[in-house]
PDB file of N, CA and C in Angstrom:
ATOM      1  N   MET A 686      72.569 -73.314  37.630  1.00  0.00           N
ATOM      2  CA  MET A 686      71.807 -72.569  36.803  1.00  0.00           C
ATOM      3  C   MET A 686      71.875 -71.008  36.821  1.00  0.00           C
ATOM      4  N   ALA A 687      72.080 -69.916  36.348  1.00  0.00           N
ATOM      5  CA  ALA A 687      72.305 -68.694  36.480  1.00  0.00           C
ATOM      6  C   ALA A 687      71.133 -68.157  35.067  1.00  0.00           C
ATOM      7  N   VAL A 688      70.582 -67.344  36.100  1.00  0.00           N
ATOM      8  CA  VAL A 688      68.908 -66.730  34.972  1.00  0.00           C
ATOM      9  C   VAL A 688      69.368 -65.219  35.340  1.00  0.00           C
ATOM     10  N   THR A 689      69.270 -64.625  34.474  1.00  0.00           N
ATOM     11  CA  THR A 689      69.564 -62.989  34.779  1.00  0.00           C
ATOM     12  C   THR A 689      68.729 -62.314  34.808  1.00  0.00           C
ATOM     13  N   ASP A 690      68.300 -61.131  34.861  1.00  0.00           N
ATOM     14  CA  ASP A 690      66.864 -60.379  35.201  1.00  0.00           C
ATOM     15  C   ASP A 690      65.695 -59.995  34.046  1.00  0.00           C
ATOM     16  N   HIS A 691      66.813 -60.257  33.057  1.00  0.00           N
ATOM     17  CA  HIS A 691      66.055 -59.939  31.455  1.00  0.00           C
ATOM     18  C   HIS A 691      65.412 -61.992  30.930  1.00  0.00           C
ATOM     19  N   ALA A 692      65.681 -63.024  32.100  1.00  0.00           N
ATOM     20  CA  ALA A 692      65.282 -63.969  31.196  1.00  0.00           C
ATOM     21  C   ALA A 692      64.091 -64.741  32.004  1.00  0.00           C
ATOM     22  N   TYR A 693      63.074 -65.284  31.131  1.00  0.00           N
ATOM     23  CA  TYR A 693      61.938 -66.402  31.917  1.00  0.00           C
ATOM     24  C   TYR A 693      62.191 -66.742  32.827  1.00  0.00           C
ATOM     25  N   LEU A 694      62.248 -66.592  34.207  1.00  0.00           N
ATOM     26  CA  LEU A 694      62.501 -67.909  35.008  1.00  0.00           C
ATOM     27  C   LEU A 694      61.535 -68.981  34.783  1.00  0.00           C
ATOM     28  N   PRO A 695      62.459 -69.944  35.748  1.00  0.00           N
ATOM     29  CA  PRO A 695      61.741 -71.523  35.157  1.00  0.00           C
ATOM     30  C   PRO A 695      60.356 -71.425  36.298  1.00  0.00           C
ATOM     31  N   LYS A 696      59.177 -72.005  36.298  1.00  0.00           N
ATOM     32  CA  LYS A 696      58.505 -72.052  37.304  1.00  0.00           C
ATOM     33  C   LYS A 696      58.345 -73.490  37.857  1.00  0.00           C
ATOM     34  N   THR A 697      59.264 -73.470  39.174  1.00  0.00           N
ATOM     35  CA  THR A 697      59.995 -74.821  39.221  1.00  0.00           C
ATOM     36  C   THR A 697      59.020 -75.371  40.588  1.00  0.00           C
ATOM     37  N   GLU A 698      57.676 -74.269  41.554  1.00  0.00           N
ATOM     38  CA  GLU A 698      56.969 -73.953  42.547  1.00  0.00           C
ATOM     39  C   GLU A 698      55.945 -74.688  41.818  1.00  0.00           C
ATOM     40  N   ASP A 699      55.278 -74.834  40.367  1.00  0.00           N
ATOM     41  CA  ASP A 699      54.938 -75.563  39.908  1.00  0.00           C
ATOM     42  C   ASP A 699      54.628 -75.970  38.797  1.00  0.00           C
ATOM     43  N   ILE A 700      54.835 -76.989  38.544  1.00  0.00           N
ATOM     44  CA  ILE A 700      55.027 -77.904  37.393  1.00  0.00           C
ATOM     45  C   ILE A 700      54.400 -78.150  36.029  1.00  0.00           C
ATOM     46  N   THR A 701      53.375 -77.487  36.333  1.00  0.00           N
ATOM     47  CA  THR A 701      51.957 -77.185  35.464  1.00  0.00           C
ATOM     48  C   THR A 701      52.081 -75.683  34.942  1.00  0.00           C
ATOM     49  N   SER A 702      52.988 -75.139  35.309  1.00  0.00           N
ATOM     50  CA  SER A 702      52.835 -73.753  35.166  1.00  0.00           C
ATOM     51  C   SER A 702      54.494 -73.453  34.078  1.00  0.00           C
ATOM     52  N   ASP A 703      54.837 -74.646  34.344  1.00  0.00           N
ATOM     53  CA  ASP A 703      56.559 -74.255  33.385  1.00  0.00           C
ATOM     54  C   ASP A 703      56.281 -75.016  32.189  1.00  0.00           C
ATOM     55  N   TRP A 704      56.522 -74.055  31.444  1.00  0.00           N
ATOM     56  CA  TRP A 704      56.117 -74.260  29.374  1.00  0.00           C
ATOM     57  C   TRP A 704      57.161 -75.673  28.975  1.00  0.00           C
ATOM     58  N   VAL A 705      58.281 -75.107  29.780  1.00  0.00           N
ATOM     59  CA  VAL A 705      59.526 -76.629  29.155  1.00  0.00           C
ATOM     60  C   VAL A 705      59.028 -78.305  29.961  1.00  0.00           C
ATOM     61  N   ALA A 706      59.117 -77.835  30.899  1.00  0.00           N
ATOM     62  CA  ALA A 706      58.090 -79.082  31.704  1.00  0.00           C
ATOM     63  C   ALA A 706      56.745 -80.008  31.557  1.00  0.00           C
ATOM     64  N   TYR A 707      56.244 -78.747  30.952  1.00  0.00           N
ATOM     65  CA  TYR A 707      54.673 -79.130  30.961  1.00  0.00           C
ATOM     66  C   TYR A 707      54.325 -79.148  30.034  1.00  0.00           C
ATOM     67  N   ILE A 708      54.541 -78.774  28.803  1.00  0.00           N
ATOM     68  CA  ILE A 708      54.595 -78.980  26.819  1.00  0.00           C
ATOM     69  C   ILE A 708      55.427 -79.116  26.292  1.00  0.00           C
ATOM     70  N   ALA A 709      57.191 -78.505  26.255  1.00  0.00           N
ATOM     71  CA  ALA A 709      58.104 -78.618  25.948  1.00  0.00           C
ATOM     72  C   ALA A 709      58.525 -80.069  25.542  1.00  0.00           C
ATOM     73  N   ALA A 710      59.171 -80.569  27.170  1.00  0.00           N
ATOM     74  CA  ALA A 710      59.262 -81.622  27.190  1.00  0.00           C
ATOM     75  C   ALA A 710      58.744 -83.204  27.025  1.00  0.00           C
ATOM     76  N   PRO A 711      57.695 -83.159  27.158  1.00  0.00           N
ATOM     77  CA  PRO A 711      56.147 -83.967  26.335  1.00  0.00           C
ATOM     78  C   PRO A 711      56.423 -84.116  24.961  1.00  0.00           C
ATOM     79  N   ALA A 712      56.014 -83.017  24.313  1.00  0.00           N
ATOM     80  CA  ALA A 712      56.104 -82.608  22.753  1.00  0.00           C
ATOM     81  C   ALA A 712      57.539 -83.319  22.692  1.00  0.00           C
ATOM     82  N   PHE A 713      58.394 -83.000  23.264  1.00  0.00           N
ATOM     83  CA  PHE A 713      59.817 -83.560  22.386  1.00  0.00           C
ATOM     84  C   PHE A 713      59.859 -84.985  22.742  1.00  0.00           C
ATOM     85  N   LYS A 714      59.052 -85.483  23.359  1.00  0.00           N
ATOM     86  CA  LYS A 714      59.089 -87.206  23.794  1.00  0.00           C
ATOM     87  C   LYS A 714      58.795 -87.505  22.853  1.00  0.00           C
ATOM     88  N   LEU A 715      57.295 -87.421  22.561  1.00  0.00           N
ATOM     89  CA  LEU A 715      56.661 -87.579  21.593  1.00  0.00           C
ATOM     90  C   LEU A 715      56.717 -87.346  19.525  1.00  0.00           C
ATOM     91  N   ILE A 716      57.675 -86.604  19.449  1.00  0.00           N
ATOM     92  CA  ILE A 716      58.385 -86.214  18.484  1.00  0.00           C
ATOM     93  C   ILE A 716      59.478 -87.338  18.329  1.00  0.00           C
ATOM     94  N   ARG A 717      59.902 -87.358  18.324  1.00  0.00           N
ATOM     95  CA  ARG A 717      61.451 -88.507  18.849  1.00  0.00           C
ATOM     96  C   ARG A 717      60.517 -89.499  18.266  1.00  0.00           C
ATOM     97  N   GLU A 718      59.362 -90.285  19.556  1.00  0.00           N
ATOM     98  CA  GLU A 718      59.071 -91.355  19.304  1.00  0.00           C
ATOM     99  C   GLU A 718      58.008 -91.524  17.568  1.00  0.00           C
ATOM    100  N   ASN A 719      57.866 -90.512  17.466  1.00  0.00           N
ATOM    101  CA  ASN A 719      57.078 -90.400  16.689  1.00  0.00           C
ATOM    102  C   ASN A 719      58.029 -90.488  14.506  1.00  0.00           C
ATOM    103  N   LEU A 720      59.067 -89.706  15.001  1.00  0.00           N
ATOM    104  CA  LEU A 720      59.994 -89.828  14.371  1.00  0.00           C
ATOM    105  C   LEU A 720      60.596 -91.779  14.227  1.00  0.00           C
ATOM    106  N   GLY A 721      61.020 -92.135  15.083  1.00  0.00           N
ATOM    107  CA  GLY A 721      61.827 -93.288  15.746  1.00  0.00           C
ATOM    108  C   GLY A 721      63.006 -93.333  15.074  1.00  0.00           C
ATOM    109  N   HIS A 722      63.912 -92.072  15.241  1.00  0.00           N
ATOM    110  CA  HIS A 722      64.909 -91.303  15.223  1.00  0.00           C
ATOM    111  C   HIS A 722      65.474 -90.003  15.724  1.00  0.00           C
ATOM    112  N   ASP A 723      66.786 -89.925  16.114  1.00  0.00           N
ATOM    113  CA  ASP A 723      66.932 -88.636  16.561  1.00  0.00           C
ATOM    114  C   ASP A 723      66.966 -86.895  15.288  1.00  0.00           C
ATOM    115  N   VAL A 724      66.824 -86.195  16.090  1.00  0.00           N
ATOM    116  CA  VAL A 724      66.693 -85.197  15.515  1.00  0.00           C
ATOM    117  C   VAL A 724      67.611 -84.279  15.299  1.00  0.00           C
ATOM    118  N   GLU A 725      68.364 -84.214  13.928  1.00  0.00           N
ATOM    119  CA  GLU A 725      69.485 -83.621  13.476  1.00  0.00           C
ATOM    120  C   GLU A 725      69.852 -82.134  14.660  1.00  0.00           C
ATOM    121  N   ALA A 726      68.636 -81.065  14.442  1.00  0.00           N
ATOM    122  CA  ALA A 726      69.314 -80.028  14.536  1.00  0.00           C
ATOM    123  C   ALA A 726      67.761 -79.292  14.938  1.00  0.00           C
ATOM    124  N   PHE A 727      68.468 -78.313  16.203  1.00  0.00           N
ATOM    125  CA  PHE A 727      67.108 -77.815  16.820  1.00  0.00           C
ATOM    126  C   PHE A 727      67.779 -76.634  17.188  1.00  0.00           C
ATOM    127  N   ALA A 728      66.347 -75.525  17.175  1.00  0.00           N
ATOM    128  CA  ALA A 728      66.428 -74.242  17.280  1.00  0.00           C
ATOM    129  C   ALA A 728      65.797 -73.641  18.648  1.00  0.00           C
ATOM    130  N   SER A 729      66.224 -72.542  19.448  1.00  0.00           N
ATOM    131  CA  SER A 729      65.515 -72.128  20.537  1.00  0.00           C
ATOM    132  C   SER A 729      65.195 -70.703  20.550  1.00  0.00           C
ATOM    133  N   ILE A 730      64.130 -69.902  20.118  1.00  0.00           N
ATOM    134  CA  ILE A 730      64.164 -68.698  20.071  1.00  0.00           C
ATOM    135  C   ILE A 730      63.536 -68.588  21.238  1.00  0.00           C
ATOM    136  N   GLY A 731      64.090 -67.075  21.994  1.00  0.00           N
ATOM    137  CA  GLY A 731      63.812 -66.754  23.295  1.00  0.00           C
ATOM    138  C   GLY A 731      64.418 -67.876  23.874  1.00  0.00           C
ATOM    139  N   THR A 732      65.125 -68.029  24.614  1.00  0.00           N
ATOM    140  CA  THR A 732      66.267 -69.463  25.494  1.00  0.00           C
ATOM    141  C   THR A 732      65.579 -69.466  26.390  1.00  0.00           C
ATOM    142  N   GLY A 733      66.068 -67.672  26.858  1.00  0.00           N
ATOM    143  CA  GLY A 733      65.841 -68.122  28.674  1.00  0.00           C
ATOM    144  C   GLY A 733      67.074 -68.375  29.153  1.00  0.00           C
ATOM    145  N   SER A 734      66.922 -68.864  30.165  1.00  0.00           N
ATOM    146  CA  SER A 734      68.265 -69.416  30.930  1.00  0.00           C
ATOM    147  C   SER A 734      69.043 -71.153  30.086  1.00  0.00           C
ATOM    148  N   GLY A 735      68.451 -71.314  29.162  1.00  0.00           N
ATOM    149  CA  GLY A 735      69.109 -72.550  28.087  1.00  0.00           C
ATOM    150  C   GLY A 735      68.177 -74.371  28.627  1.00  0.00           C
ATOM    151  N   ILE A 736      67.459 -74.303  29.599  1.00  0.00           N
ATOM    152  CA  ILE A 736      66.547 -75.331  29.706  1.00  0.00           C
ATOM    153  C   ILE A 736      66.174 -75.810  28.729  1.00  0.00           C
ATOM    154  N   ASP A 737      65.525 -75.155  27.536  1.00  0.00           N
ATOM    155  CA  ASP A 737      64.948 -75.254  26.532  1.00  0.00           C
ATOM    156  C   ASP A 737      65.595 -76.272  25.945  1.00  0.00           C
ATOM    157  N   VAL A 738      66.713 -75.539  25.660  1.00  0.00           N
ATOM    158  CA  VAL A 738      67.964 -76.139  24.808  1.00  0.00           C
ATOM    159  C   VAL A 738      68.455 -77.617  24.880  1.00  0.00           C
ATOM    160  N   LEU A 739      68.859 -77.755  26.808  1.00  0.00           N
ATOM    161  CA  LEU A 739      68.899 -79.127  26.850  1.00  0.00           C
ATOM    162  C   LEU A 739      67.831 -80.105  27.246  1.00  0.00           C
ATOM    163  N   THR A 740      66.720 -79.498  27.500  1.00  0.00           N
ATOM    164  CA  THR A 740      65.959 -80.300  26.868  1.00  0.00           C
ATOM    165  C   THR A 740      65.958 -80.885  25.379  1.00  0.00           C
ATOM    166  N   GLY A 741      65.894 -80.201  24.639  1.00  0.00           N
ATOM    167  CA  GLY A 741      65.945 -80.389  23.155  1.00  0.00           C
ATOM    168  C   GLY A 741      67.561 -81.160  23.267  1.00  0.00           C
ATOM    169  N   ILE A 742      68.217 -81.128  23.452  1.00  0.00           N
ATOM    170  CA  ILE A 742      69.209 -81.992  23.142  1.00  0.00           C
ATOM    171  C   ILE A 742      69.406 -83.277  23.883  1.00  0.00           C
ATOM    172  N   GLU A 743      68.799 -83.719  25.168  1.00  0.00           N
ATOM    173  CA  GLU A 743      68.464 -84.971  25.787  1.00  0.00           C
ATOM    174  C   GLU A 743      67.180 -85.610  24.716  1.00  0.00           C
ATOM    175  N   LEU A 744      66.135 -84.774  25.038  1.00  0.00           N
ATOM    176  CA  LEU A 744      65.016 -85.960  24.377  1.00  0.00           C
ATOM    177  C   LEU A 744      65.358 -86.016  22.997  1.00  0.00           C
ATOM    178  N   LEU A 745      66.006 -84.926  22.238  1.00  0.00           N
ATOM    179  CA  LEU A 745      65.279 -85.330  20.611  1.00  0.00           C
ATOM    180  C   LEU A 745      66.720 -85.508  20.292  1.00  0.00           C
ATOM    181  N   GLY A 746      68.331 -85.661  20.938  1.00  0.00           N
ATOM    182  CA  GLY A 746      69.276 -86.364  20.243  1.00  0.00           C
ATOM    183  C   GLY A 746      69.482 -85.225  19.574  1.00  0.00           C
ATOM    184  N   ALA A 747      69.560 -83.686  19.561  1.00  0.00           N
ATOM    185  CA  ALA A 747      69.906 -82.990  18.610  1.00  0.00           C
ATOM    186  C   ALA A 747      71.865 -83.144  18.868  1.00  0.00           C
ATOM    187  N   LYS A 748      71.829 -82.712  17.511  1.00  0.00           N
ATOM    188  CA  LYS A 748      73.349 -82.510  17.917  1.00  0.00           C
ATOM    189  C   LYS A 748      74.421 -81.136  17.254  1.00  0.00           C
ATOM    190  N   ARG A 749      73.043 -80.572  17.040  1.00  0.00           N
ATOM    191  CA  ARG A 749      73.505 -79.137  16.597  1.00  0.00           C
ATOM    192  C   ARG A 749      72.530 -78.085  17.106  1.00  0.00           C
ATOM    193  N   VAL A 750      72.552 -77.347  17.999  1.00  0.00           N
ATOM    194  CA  VAL A 750      71.155 -76.522  18.372  1.00  0.00           C
ATOM    195  C   VAL A 750      72.005 -75.132  17.927  1.00  0.00           C
ATOM    196  N   GLY A 751      70.966 -74.447  17.705  1.00  0.00           N
ATOM    197  CA  GLY A 751      70.508 -72.929  17.608  1.00  0.00           C
ATOM    198  C   GLY A 751      69.823 -72.298  18.624  1.00  0.00           C
ATOM    199  N   PHE A 752      70.946 -71.266  19.291  1.00  0.00           N
ATOM    200  CA  PHE A 752      69.501 -70.900  20.157  1.00  0.00           C
ATOM    201  C   PHE A 752      69.447 -68.938  20.200  1.00  0.00           C
ATOM    202  N   THR A 753      68.631 -67.672  20.706  1.00  0.00           N
ATOM    203  CA  THR A 753      69.016 -66.614  20.339  1.00  0.00           C
ATOM    204  C   THR A 753      67.846 -66.106  21.894  1.00  0.00           C
ATOM    205  N   ASP A 754      67.519 -65.101  22.129  1.00  0.00           N
ATOM    206  CA  ASP A 754      67.195 -64.007  22.893  1.00  0.00           C
ATOM    207  C   ASP A 754      67.572 -62.919  22.364  1.00  0.00           C
ATOM    208  N   LEU A 755      67.116 -61.779  22.733  1.00  0.00           N
ATOM    209  CA  LEU A 755      66.528 -60.163  22.677  1.00  0.00           C
ATOM    210  C   LEU A 755      68.237 -59.536  23.375  1.00  0.00           C
ATOM    211  N   GLN A 756      68.556 -60.388  24.947  1.00  0.00           N
ATOM    212  CA  GLN A 756      69.383 -59.388  25.072  1.00  0.00           C
ATOM    213  C   GLN A 756      71.051 -60.433  25.598  1.00  0.00           C
ATOM    214  N   LYS A 757      71.858 -59.535  25.163  1.00  0.00           N
ATOM    215  CA  LYS A 757      73.266 -60.671  25.448  1.00  0.00           C
ATOM    216  C   LYS A 757      73.403 -61.399  26.629  1.00  0.00           C
ATOM    217  N   SER A 758      73.128 -60.254  27.711  1.00  0.00           N
ATOM    218  CA  SER A 758      72.901 -61.506  29.285  1.00  0.00           C
ATOM    219  C   SER A 758      72.244 -62.215  28.997  1.00  0.00           C
ATOM    220  N   VAL A 759      71.319 -62.430  28.869  1.00  0.00           N
ATOM    221  CA  VAL A 759      70.310 -63.744  28.427  1.00  0.00           C
ATOM    222  C   VAL A 759      70.888 -64.745  27.902  1.00  0.00           C
ATOM    223  N   VAL A 760      72.089 -64.711  26.507  1.00  0.00           N
ATOM    224  CA  VAL A 760      72.264 -65.589  25.860  1.00  0.00           C
ATOM    225  C   VAL A 760      73.135 -66.008  26.474  1.00  0.00           C
ATOM    226  N   THR A 761      74.237 -65.070  27.004  1.00  0.00           N
ATOM    227  CA  THR A 761      75.921 -65.913  27.495  1.00  0.00           C
ATOM    228  C   THR A 761      75.296 -66.490  28.916  1.00  0.00           C
ATOM    229  N   ALA A 762      74.505 -65.932  29.796  1.00  0.00           N
ATOM    230  CA  ALA A 762      74.155 -67.127  30.828  1.00  0.00           C
ATOM    231  C   ALA A 762      73.756 -68.314  30.363  1.00  0.00           C
ATOM    232  N   ALA A 763      72.802 -68.508  29.072  1.00  0.00           N
ATOM    233  CA  ALA A 763      72.044 -69.795  28.676  1.00  0.00           C
ATOM    234  C   ALA A 763      73.336 -70.222  28.325  1.00  0.00           C
ATOM    235  N   ALA A 764      74.290 -69.685  27.647  1.00  0.00           N
ATOM    236  CA  ALA A 764      75.657 -70.601  27.093  1.00  0.00           C
ATOM    237  C   ALA A 764      76.441 -71.271  27.983  1.00  0.00           C
ATOM    238  N   GLU A 765      76.568 -70.754  28.972  1.00  0.00           N
ATOM    239  CA  GLU A 765      77.146 -71.162  30.186  1.00  0.00           C
ATOM    240  C   GLU A 765      76.926 -72.300  30.704  1.00  0.00           C
ATOM    241  N   ASN A 766      75.245 -72.013  30.979  1.00  0.00           N
ATOM    242  CA  ASN A 766      74.331 -73.204  32.029  1.00  0.00           C
ATOM    243  C   ASN A 766      73.888 -74.697  30.183  1.00  0.00           C
ATOM    244  N   ILE A 767      74.257 -74.285  29.145  1.00  0.00           N
ATOM    245  CA  ILE A 767      73.835 -75.384  28.504  1.00  0.00           C
ATOM    246  C   ILE A 767      75.255 -75.582  28.567  1.00  0.00           C
ATOM    247  N   LYS A 768      76.664 -75.218  28.609  1.00  0.00           N
ATOM    248  CA  LYS A 768      78.153 -75.408  28.164  1.00  0.00           C
ATOM    249  C   LYS A 768      78.356 -76.608  29.760  1.00  0.00           C
ATOM    250  N   LYS A 769      77.734 -76.267  30.811  1.00  0.00           N
ATOM    251  CA  LYS A 769      78.223 -76.623  32.311  1.00  0.00           C
ATOM    252  C   LYS A 769      77.455 -78.064  32.577  1.00  0.00           C
ATOM    253  N   ASN A 770      76.198 -78.543  31.749  1.00  0.00           N
ATOM    254  CA  ASN A 770      75.428 -79.062  31.586  1.00  0.00           C
ATOM    255  C   ASN A 770      75.664 -80.315  30.376  1.00  0.00           C
ATOM    256  N   LEU A 771      75.852 -80.441  29.576  1.00  0.00           N
ATOM    257  CA  LEU A 771      75.968 -81.247  28.572  1.00  0.00           C
ATOM    258  C   LEU A 771      76.702 -82.546  29.603  1.00  0.00           C
ATOM    259  N   LYS A 772      76.109 -83.454  28.675  1.00  0.00           N
ATOM    260  CA  LYS A 772      77.381 -84.445  29.075  1.00  0.00           C
ATOM    261  C   LYS A 772      78.523 -84.819  28.114  1.00  0.00           C
ATOM    262  N   ASN A 773      78.406 -84.646  27.292  1.00  0.00           N
ATOM    263  CA  ASN A 773      79.311 -84.911  26.164  1.00  0.00           C
ATOM    264  C   ASN A 773      79.128 -83.287  25.510  1.00  0.00           C
ATOM    265  N   ALA A 774      80.103 -82.475  26.329  1.00  0.00           N
ATOM    266  CA  ALA A 774      80.082 -81.020  25.429  1.00  0.00           C
ATOM    267  C   ALA A 774      80.683 -80.881  23.858  1.00  0.00           C
ATOM    268  N   ASP A 775      81.402 -81.977  23.645  1.00  0.00           N
ATOM    269  CA  ASP A 775      82.354 -82.174  22.408  1.00  0.00           C
ATOM    270  C   ASP A 775      81.609 -82.639  21.573  1.00  0.00           C
ATOM    271  N   SER A 776      80.931 -83.084  21.530  1.00  0.00           N
ATOM    272  CA  SER A 776      79.829 -83.558  20.442  1.00  0.00           C
ATOM    273  C   SER A 776      78.912 -82.942  20.048  1.00  0.00           C
ATOM    274  N   ILE A 777      78.155 -82.074  20.848  1.00  0.00           N
ATOM    275  CA  ILE A 777      77.124 -81.195  20.432  1.00  0.00           C
ATOM    276  C   ILE A 777      77.756 -80.073  19.949  1.00  0.00           C
ATOM    277  N   GLU A 778      77.073 -79.192  18.747  1.00  0.00           N
ATOM    278  CA  GLU A 778      77.613 -77.813  17.393  1.00  0.00           C
ATOM    279  C   GLU A 778      76.813 -77.397  18.570  1.00  0.00           C
ATOM    280  N   LEU A 779      77.287 -75.530  18.983  1.00  0.00           N
ATOM    281  CA  LEU A 779      76.614 -74.794  19.939  1.00  0.00           C
ATOM    282  C   LEU A 779      75.919 -73.415  18.447  1.00  0.00           C
ATOM    283  N   GLU A 780      75.499 -72.904  18.417  1.00  0.00           N
ATOM    284  CA  GLU A 780      75.559 -71.826  17.618  1.00  0.00           C
ATOM    285  C   GLU A 780      74.726 -70.556  18.195  1.00  0.00           C
ATOM    286  N   PHE A 781      74.828 -69.440  18.440  1.00  0.00           N
ATOM    287  CA  PHE A 781      74.248 -68.215  19.529  1.00  0.00           C
ATOM    288  C   PHE A 781      74.390 -67.537  19.071  1.00  0.00           C
ATOM    289  N   GLY A 782      73.438 -66.241  19.573  1.00  0.00           N
ATOM    290  CA  GLY A 782      74.034 -65.145  19.281  1.00  0.00           C
ATOM    291  C   GLY A 782      72.410 -64.091  20.207  1.00  0.00           C
ATOM    292  N   ALA A 783      72.761 -63.153  20.353  1.00  0.00           N
ATOM    293  CA  ALA A 783      71.395 -61.884  20.641  1.00  0.00           C
ATOM    294  C   ALA A 783      71.347 -61.207  19.899  1.00  0.00           C
ATOM    295  N   GLY A 784      70.284 -59.799  20.044  1.00  0.00           N
ATOM    296  CA  GLY A 784      69.514 -59.557  19.303  1.00  0.00           C
ATOM    297  C   GLY A 784      68.546 -59.591  18.532  1.00  0.00           C
ATOM    298  N   ARG A 785      67.696 -58.266  18.121  1.00  0.00           N
ATOM    299  CA  ARG A 785      66.296 -58.784  17.579  1.00  0.00           C
ATOM    300  C   ARG A 785      66.837 -58.624  15.639  1.00  0.00           C
ATOM    301  N   PRO A 786      66.016 -58.973  14.464  1.00  0.00           N
ATOM    302  CA  PRO A 786      66.845 -58.941  13.441  1.00  0.00           C
ATOM    303  C   PRO A 786      65.855 -57.132  13.320  1.00  0.00           C
ATOM    304  N   SER A 787      66.607 -57.074  11.843  1.00  0.00           N
ATOM    305  CA  SER A 787      66.068 -55.612  11.191  1.00  0.00           C
ATOM    306  C   SER A 787      65.028 -55.722  10.743  1.00  0.00           C
ATOM    307  N   THR A 788      63.944 -55.045  10.449  1.00  0.00           N
ATOM    308  CA  THR A 788      63.337 -54.843   9.944  1.00  0.00           C
ATOM    309  C   THR A 788      63.781 -54.044   8.329  1.00  0.00           C
ATOM    310  N   THR A 789      62.848 -54.891   7.181  1.00  0.00           N
ATOM    311  CA  THR A 789      63.190 -53.777   6.545  1.00  0.00           C
ATOM    312  C   THR A 789      61.875 -53.424   5.495  1.00  0.00           C
ATOM    313  N   SER A 790      61.604 -52.174   5.195  1.00  0.00           N
ATOM    314  CA  SER A 790      60.105 -51.678   4.965  1.00  0.00           C
ATOM    315  C   SER A 790      59.643 -52.176   3.270  1.00  0.00           C
TER     316      SER A 790
END
């Protein structure tokens, strides 16, 4: 997994400090269990390394995923991480981009 300087780093030394491992993954499992079927689409805002997207694909069964982050380098690294670690990359639709939305007054 590639991680840029601008990405939130996974907390591998203490699982209770890692958002994806301790909060997101258990929540995704409960969502899928309660729904009783796959979730068609999933989006990650502030994806970092892309581990949250991989977790959503695996645990929610999502076939279409979107992800974004503020820095282009972060999104580029996340896209590569996701593509390299997908079992069936051809069956998953990825949509991604970087930057912040423009604001209007």
